[in-house]
Amino acid sequence: YTQLLPDFPAKYTKSQNLKGGLVSLQWVVLNETIAFRVNTNVTGWVGVGYQASDRFGMYGCDMIIATFASSIDDSINIDDYWADNMEMPRLDTKLGGSSNIKSRGGKINGKIWMEFIRPIKNSDSFDNPLNTTSTNLILWAFSLVTDFGYHRVN
C-alpha cells in the first residue's frame, strides 16, 4: 500500500506549536493524502492522533506513534495505532487493520522528528478520515523516557 503514497513534500503549508513549542506539527494536503511532520524537544516517544468529530479523547482514536527500537541506538519505529478508550493504544495490524502510512524519522541532537503520509479517507475500520475543509480534532502525547507506555496526563 505504501508504494501508492506520494513522496514526502519539500514544504509544509500549515503548522501548529503544541505545549509551548515542545511539539511542532506541520502538514500539507497532497491530493487524496496528507503529509505530517512532527518535531519535538523530547527524547522518549511521540504520538499524534486524529479523532472523529462525534468522539472525544482517546475513544476510537487513530494514531501514529514514533518509538525507538532500543535505547542503544537512534533507530526509530513509526507505526499506525488505534485506541478504543483511555488506555494503551494497539497496532492496527494486531486488530485486523492495515498499516497504511509511509514514514521516516529519527533523532537530531537527541530529539525526535518524524514524517508520515496517510490517506485522507479511511481505508479500514481503524482509520479516522480527515476533513480538508474544516477543523480536525488532533490529539498528541509524548514521553521523556524511551519505554513506550501510557502517558497519563500529557
Tab-separated table of C-alpha atoms in Angstrom:
chain	number	residue	atom	x	y	z
A	1	TYR	CA	0.000	0.000	0.000
A	2	THR	CA	2.800	2.445	0.835
A	3	GLN	CA	4.034	2.288	-2.775
A	4	LEU	CA	0.841	4.121	-3.792
A	5	LEU	CA	1.551	7.066	-1.481
A	6	PRO	CA	3.385	10.143	-2.853
A	7	ASP	CA	6.915	11.213	-1.931
A	8	PHE	CA	7.500	13.389	1.118
A	9	PRO	CA	6.958	17.084	0.427
A	10	ALA	CA	9.769	19.634	0.399
A	11	LYS	CA	7.496	22.178	2.094
A	12	TYR	CA	4.608	22.073	4.578
A	13	THR	CA	1.942	24.778	4.292
A	14	LYS	CA	0.290	24.619	7.743
A	15	SER	CA	1.783	24.431	11.231
A	16	GLN	CA	0.884	24.454	14.903
A	17	ASN	CA	3.102	24.567	18.001
A	18	LEU	CA	1.889	22.480	20.916
A	19	LYS	CA	2.749	22.671	24.614
A	20	GLY	CA	4.699	25.920	24.228
A	21	GLY	CA	6.717	24.617	21.275
A	22	LEU	CA	7.660	21.306	22.882
A	23	VAL	CA	5.985	19.627	19.905
A	24	SER	CA	5.682	21.226	16.457
A	25	LEU	CA	3.189	19.811	13.970
A	26	GLN	CA	3.305	20.704	10.253
A	27	TRP	CA	1.077	19.377	7.468
A	28	VAL	CA	0.140	19.696	3.813
A	29	VAL	CA	-2.641	18.103	1.751
A	30	LEU	CA	-1.353	16.149	-1.276
A	31	ASN	CA	-4.369	15.216	-3.434
A	32	GLU	CA	-6.014	12.250	-1.647
A	33	THR	CA	-3.348	12.084	1.082
A	34	ILE	CA	-1.974	14.279	3.832
A	35	ALA	CA	1.642	14.567	4.953
A	36	PHE	CA	2.676	15.458	8.505
A	37	ARG	CA	5.999	16.397	10.055
A	38	VAL	CA	6.441	16.319	13.820
A	39	ASN	CA	9.454	17.891	15.532
A	40	THR	CA	9.859	17.546	19.273
A	41	ASN	CA	12.070	18.630	22.108
A	42	VAL	CA	11.519	15.295	23.855
A	43	THR	CA	13.818	12.290	23.886
A	44	GLY	CA	11.343	9.461	24.537
A	45	TRP	CA	8.435	8.768	22.179
A	46	VAL	CA	5.788	10.941	20.489
A	47	GLY	CA	2.332	10.255	19.095
A	48	VAL	CA	-0.242	12.161	17.064
A	49	GLY	CA	-3.880	11.087	16.864
A	50	TYR	CA	-6.934	12.072	14.807
A	51	GLN	CA	-10.378	11.956	16.250
A	52	ALA	CA	-13.725	11.661	14.511
A	53	SER	CA	-15.993	14.646	15.120
A	54	ASP	CA	-18.536	12.629	17.119
A	55	ARG	CA	-15.985	11.285	19.631
A	56	PHE	CA	-13.709	12.695	22.308
A	57	GLY	CA	-10.405	11.837	23.960
A	58	MET	CA	-8.820	8.552	23.005
A	59	TYR	CA	-12.164	6.824	22.378
A	60	GLY	CA	-11.926	5.497	18.820
A	61	CYS	CA	-8.729	7.415	18.078
A	62	ASP	CA	-6.470	6.753	15.076
A	63	MET	CA	-2.801	7.390	15.969
A	64	ILE	CA	0.689	7.448	14.509
A	65	ILE	CA	3.361	6.839	17.150
A	66	ALA	CA	7.164	7.052	16.920
A	67	THR	CA	9.130	4.871	19.339
A	68	PHE	CA	12.746	3.773	19.461
A	69	ALA	CA	13.812	0.239	18.645
A	70	SER	CA	16.265	0.307	21.559
A	71	SER	CA	17.829	2.751	23.967
A	72	ILE	CA	21.247	1.926	22.473
A	73	ASP	CA	20.835	3.445	19.002
A	74	ASP	CA	18.679	6.017	17.242
A	75	SER	CA	16.656	3.630	15.063
A	76	ILE	CA	13.018	4.632	15.119
A	77	ASN	CA	9.757	2.761	14.590
A	78	ILE	CA	6.773	4.706	13.280
A	79	ASP	CA	3.536	2.746	13.343
A	80	ASP	CA	-0.223	3.055	12.848
A	81	TYR	CA	-2.165	2.555	16.114
A	82	TRP	CA	-5.766	2.564	17.341
A	83	ALA	CA	-7.168	3.326	20.799
A	84	ASP	CA	-10.633	2.166	21.849
A	85	ASN	CA	-10.520	4.126	25.102
A	86	MET	CA	-8.230	5.811	27.646
A	87	GLU	CA	-5.610	3.053	27.748
A	88	MET	CA	-2.620	1.780	25.822
A	89	PRO	CA	-3.227	2.001	22.038
A	90	ARG	CA	-2.738	-1.123	19.919
A	91	LEU	CA	-1.222	-1.606	16.480
A	92	ASP	CA	-3.822	-1.541	13.698
A	93	THR	CA	-2.327	-4.726	12.276
A	94	LYS	CA	-2.908	-6.569	15.584
A	95	LEU	CA	-6.607	-5.615	15.400
A	96	GLY	CA	-7.138	-6.762	11.799
A	97	GLY	CA	-6.456	-3.384	10.166
A	98	SER	CA	-3.562	-2.298	7.988
A	99	SER	CA	-0.580	-0.022	8.412
A	100	ASN	CA	-1.406	2.396	5.620
A	101	ILE	CA	1.256	5.032	6.184
A	102	LYS	CA	4.569	5.913	4.589
A	103	SER	CA	7.007	7.153	7.218
A	104	ARG	CA	10.526	8.169	8.108
A	105	GLY	CA	12.123	9.739	11.150
A	106	GLY	CA	14.966	9.741	13.612
A	107	LYS	CA	16.783	11.883	16.124
A	108	ILE	CA	18.542	15.195	15.632
A	109	ASN	CA	20.630	16.232	18.621
A	110	GLY	CA	18.771	13.632	20.675
A	111	LYS	CA	15.306	14.996	19.801
A	112	ILE	CA	12.656	13.060	17.840
A	113	TRP	CA	11.406	14.001	14.382
A	114	MET	CA	9.074	12.046	12.129
A	115	GLU	CA	7.260	12.459	8.857
A	116	PHE	CA	4.367	10.378	7.643
A	117	ILE	CA	1.883	10.338	4.800
A	118	ARG	CA	-1.554	8.794	5.116
A	119	PRO	CA	-4.787	8.695	3.103
A	120	ILE	CA	-7.322	11.421	3.900
A	121	LYS	CA	-10.169	8.903	3.771
A	122	ASN	CA	-10.198	5.851	6.000
A	123	SER	CA	-9.010	2.653	4.378
A	124	ASP	CA	-10.009	0.305	7.211
A	125	SER	CA	-12.141	0.428	10.371
A	126	PHE	CA	-9.109	1.541	12.439
A	127	ASP	CA	-8.581	4.787	10.486
A	128	ASN	CA	-10.430	8.043	11.004
A	129	PRO	CA	-10.976	10.228	7.928
A	130	LEU	CA	-9.529	13.733	7.965
A	131	ASN	CA	-11.560	16.752	6.911
A	132	THR	CA	-9.692	19.036	4.499
A	133	THR	CA	-12.279	21.850	4.579
A	134	SER	CA	-12.761	22.332	8.332
A	135	THR	CA	-11.140	21.676	11.697
A	136	ASN	CA	-9.971	18.233	12.820
A	137	LEU	CA	-9.534	17.187	16.433
A	138	ILE	CA	-5.845	16.314	16.864
A	139	LEU	CA	-4.573	14.549	19.960
A	140	TRP	CA	-0.922	14.218	20.867
A	141	ALA	CA	1.185	12.721	23.606
A	142	PHE	CA	4.851	12.256	24.387
A	143	SER	CA	7.270	10.853	26.928
A	144	LEU	CA	10.710	11.811	28.130
A	145	VAL	CA	11.632	8.119	28.520
A	146	THR	CA	12.077	5.723	25.603
A	147	ASP	CA	9.878	2.932	27.000
A	148	PHE	CA	6.530	3.196	25.225
A	149	GLY	CA	3.687	3.224	27.699
A	150	TYR	CA	0.526	5.022	28.682
A	151	HIS	CA	1.362	8.702	29.164
A	152	ARG	CA	-1.336	9.577	31.709
A	153	VAL	CA	-1.614	13.399	31.822
A	154	ASN	CA	0.367	14.861	28.891
